């Protein structure tokens, strides 16, 4: 006689003091089950800034799960299953949404899969990660199921507990809504243009400089700022050279006012040399009246 998923597996998985079901392991010889219980289930914001949002949950004796989103032009989200013991083989973990014991009669159902790579943590991209969050919001337990890579008689089940999830999830969503709509890479190389015979930026370049200013309000950790200033070829060479120096120094002052050490800022004034367009029309001259700002951050790699 065939037994339904919930009945035949309820004896396998114990979630706190409750019995839950996971269908793929009905025939398993042994299941090693990892999950926080009702007493130690904890969700917290590991990072809450306009650059990074990180929501974490510790899975006792196994590791932790982390949901991460960062400042960017596009909404992004990744989930990382950070394991104490990394996979020693390549494989695939199936993912099921498991009901808690306070939803009697509810069944488990499949919601996806995750590739396992040798000596790497498990990762899911945006759509799959949001699916897990939506299942957690419903009070269910997304559970990863895979074959143990050492003991062929063992299966592994890793459940993400929804206990104490919602308040931390609300904070995570609030953090995501406050992320800057651009990343460091979007401003690391910026071309600014000036009005003729002036150190005043064009309107579009003022918006670009404001983006840099907004970024530096939350992350002023720059290793080096390079400022290269150029002008068009109208007028005498010496005044043009002086104008590019004035423009470069104005941009340098902008960074110093925002907390960047002046010693980390290098300026080079090229005058009318190195044009990128002809100087015989206004369109070309406007492109030549430019300041290139290059930002670099510490690599974070210890040598």
Coordinates of C-alpha atoms in Angstrom, one line a residue, residues 49-240:
X49 CA 23.8 50.1 4.9
X50 CA 23.0 51.8 1.6
X51 CA 25.6 49.7 0.0
X52 CA 24.9 46.2 1.3
X53 CA 22.0 44.3 3.0
X54 CA 22.7 40.9 4.6
X55 CA 20.2 38.8 6.3
X56 CA 21.6 35.8 8.2
X57 CA 20.3 32.7 10.0
X58 CA 22.5 30.2 11.9
X59 CA 21.9 26.5 11.3
X60 CA 23.4 24.8 14.4
X61 CA 26.2 22.3 13.7
X62 CA 26.0 23.0 10.0
X63 CA 26.7 26.6 9.2
X64 CA 24.5 29.5 8.2
X65 CA 22.3 30.8 5.4
X66 CA 22.8 34.4 4.1
X67 CA 20.6 36.5 1.8
X68 CA 22.5 39.4 0.3
X69 CA 21.6 42.4 -1.9
X70 CA 23.9 45.3 -2.8
X71 CA 23.7 48.7 -4.4
X72 CA 23.2 48.5 -8.1
X73 CA 21.2 49.8 -11.0
X74 CA 19.2 46.6 -11.0
X75 CA 17.5 44.8 -8.1
X76 CA 19.7 41.8 -7.1
X77 CA 19.6 39.1 -4.5
X78 CA 21.7 36.0 -3.8
X79 CA 21.5 33.3 -1.2
X80 CA 24.5 31.5 0.1
X81 CA 24.5 28.3 2.1
X82 CA 27.6 28.7 4.1
X83 CA 28.7 25.2 5.2
X84 CA 31.2 24.2 7.9
X85 CA 32.1 21.2 5.8
X86 CA 32.3 22.1 2.1
X87 CA 31.2 19.6 -0.6
X88 CA 33.9 17.1 -1.6
X89 CA 32.1 16.1 -4.8
X90 CA 29.9 17.7 -7.4
X91 CA 26.2 17.1 -7.0
X92 CA 22.7 18.6 -6.8
X93 CA 20.6 19.4 -3.8
X94 CA 16.8 19.3 -4.2
X95 CA 14.9 22.0 -2.4
X96 CA 11.5 21.4 -0.8
X97 CA 9.1 23.6 1.1
X98 CA 8.2 21.7 4.3
X99 CA 5.2 22.7 6.4
X100 CA 5.7 23.3 10.2
X101 CA 3.7 21.3 12.7
X102 CA 1.2 24.1 13.2
X103 CA -0.1 23.5 9.7
X104 CA -1.6 20.1 10.1
X105 CA -2.5 18.3 6.9
X106 CA -0.2 20.4 4.7
X107 CA 2.2 18.6 2.4
X108 CA 5.8 19.3 1.3
X109 CA 6.4 20.4 -2.3
X110 CA 9.4 20.9 -4.5
X111 CA 10.5 24.5 -5.1
X112 CA 13.8 24.0 -7.0
X113 CA 17.3 22.7 -6.8
X114 CA 20.9 23.9 -6.1
X115 CA 24.1 22.8 -7.8
X116 CA 26.8 21.7 -5.4
X117 CA 30.4 22.4 -6.5
X118 CA 33.4 20.8 -4.9
X119 CA 34.9 22.9 -2.1
X120 CA 32.4 25.8 -2.6
X121 CA 29.4 26.9 -0.7
X122 CA 26.0 26.5 -2.2
X123 CA 24.5 29.6 -4.0
X124 CA 21.2 30.6 -5.5
X125 CA 20.5 33.6 -7.7
X126 CA 17.7 36.1 -7.5
X127 CA 14.6 34.2 -8.5
X128 CA 15.3 31.1 -6.5
X129 CA 16.5 33.2 -3.5
X130 CA 13.2 35.2 -3.5
X131 CA 11.3 31.9 -3.7
X132 CA 12.9 30.8 -0.5
X133 CA 12.1 34.1 1.2
X134 CA 8.5 33.9 0.1
X135 CA 8.2 30.4 1.6
X136 CA 9.7 31.5 4.8
X137 CA 7.3 34.4 5.0
X138 CA 4.5 31.9 4.8
X139 CA 5.9 30.1 7.8
X140 CA 7.3 27.2 5.9
X141 CA 10.8 25.6 6.0
X142 CA 12.8 25.6 2.8
X143 CA 14.9 22.4 3.1
X144 CA 18.0 21.3 1.1
X145 CA 18.2 17.6 0.5
X146 CA 21.4 15.9 -0.8
X147 CA 23.5 12.7 -0.7
X148 CA 26.3 12.8 1.8
X149 CA 29.6 12.8 -0.2
X150 CA 31.5 10.6 2.4
X151 CA 28.9 8.1 3.7
X152 CA 26.8 6.7 0.9
X153 CA 24.3 5.3 3.4
X154 CA 23.5 8.8 4.6
X155 CA 21.3 11.5 3.2
X156 CA 21.5 15.1 4.5
X157 CA 18.5 17.4 5.1
X158 CA 19.2 21.1 5.9
X159 CA 16.2 23.2 6.9
X160 CA 15.9 26.9 7.1
X161 CA 13.7 27.7 10.1
X162 CA 11.0 30.4 9.7
X163 CA 10.8 31.0 13.5
X164 CA 11.5 34.6 14.3
X165 CA 11.9 35.4 10.6
X166 CA 9.4 38.0 9.8
X167 CA 10.7 41.0 11.8
X168 CA 14.2 40.5 10.5
X169 CA 12.8 40.1 7.0
X170 CA 10.9 43.4 7.3
X171 CA 14.2 45.1 8.2
X172 CA 15.9 43.4 5.2
X173 CA 13.3 44.6 2.8
X174 CA 13.6 48.1 4.2
X175 CA 17.3 48.0 3.7
X176 CA 16.9 46.9 0.1
X177 CA 14.5 49.8 -0.6
X178 CA 17.2 52.2 0.8
X179 CA 20.1 50.9 -1.3
X180 CA 21.8 53.3 -3.7
X181 CA 20.6 52.9 -7.2
X182 CA 24.1 52.5 -8.5
X183 CA 27.3 50.6 -7.5
X184 CA 30.9 51.6 -7.0
X185 CA 31.7 50.2 -10.5
X186 CA 29.1 52.7 -11.9
X187 CA 31.1 55.7 -10.6
X188 CA 34.7 54.4 -10.6
X189 CA 35.3 55.8 -14.0
X190 CA 33.4 59.1 -14.6
X191 CA 33.8 61.6 -17.4
X192 CA 32.7 65.1 -16.5
X193 CA 32.2 68.0 -19.0
X194 CA 32.5 71.7 -18.4
X195 CA 30.9 74.8 -19.9
X196 CA 33.1 76.9 -22.2
X197 CA 35.7 79.0 -20.6
X198 CA 34.5 78.0 -17.1
X199 CA 35.1 75.6 -14.3
X200 CA 31.3 75.1 -14.0
X201 CA 30.1 71.6 -14.9
X202 CA 27.3 70.9 -17.4
X203 CA 24.0 69.9 -15.9
X204 CA 24.5 66.2 -16.7
X205 CA 28.0 66.2 -15.2
X206 CA 26.6 67.9 -12.0
X207 CA 24.3 64.9 -11.7
X208 CA 27.2 62.5 -12.1
X209 CA 29.2 64.3 -9.4
X210 CA 26.2 64.2 -7.1
X211 CA 26.1 60.4 -7.5
X212 CA 29.8 60.3 -6.4
X213 CA 28.9 62.5 -3.5
X214 CA 26.0 60.3 -2.4
X215 CA 28.3 57.3 -2.6
X216 CA 31.0 58.9 -0.5
X217 CA 28.5 59.7 2.3
X218 CA 28.3 56.0 3.0
X219 CA 31.7 54.8 1.9
X220 CA 34.7 57.1 1.8
X221 CA 37.2 54.2 1.9
X222 CA 39.0 55.2 -1.3
X223 CA 42.6 54.1 -1.9
X224 CA 43.3 56.6 -4.7
X225 CA 41.5 59.3 -6.8
X226 CA 43.0 60.2 -10.2
X227 CA 41.8 63.4 -11.8
X228 CA 42.8 64.1 -15.4
X229 CA 41.7 67.5 -16.8
X230 CA 41.5 68.6 -20.4
X231 CA 40.2 71.6 -22.4
X232 CA 39.4 72.5 -26.0
X233 CA 41.9 74.3 -28.2
X234 CA 40.1 77.7 -28.4
X235 CA 42.2 80.5 -27.1
X236 CA 45.9 80.6 -26.1
X237 CA 47.7 77.6 -24.8
X238 CA 48.8 79.0 -21.5
X239 CA 45.3 80.2 -20.4
X240 CA 43.9 76.8 -21.5

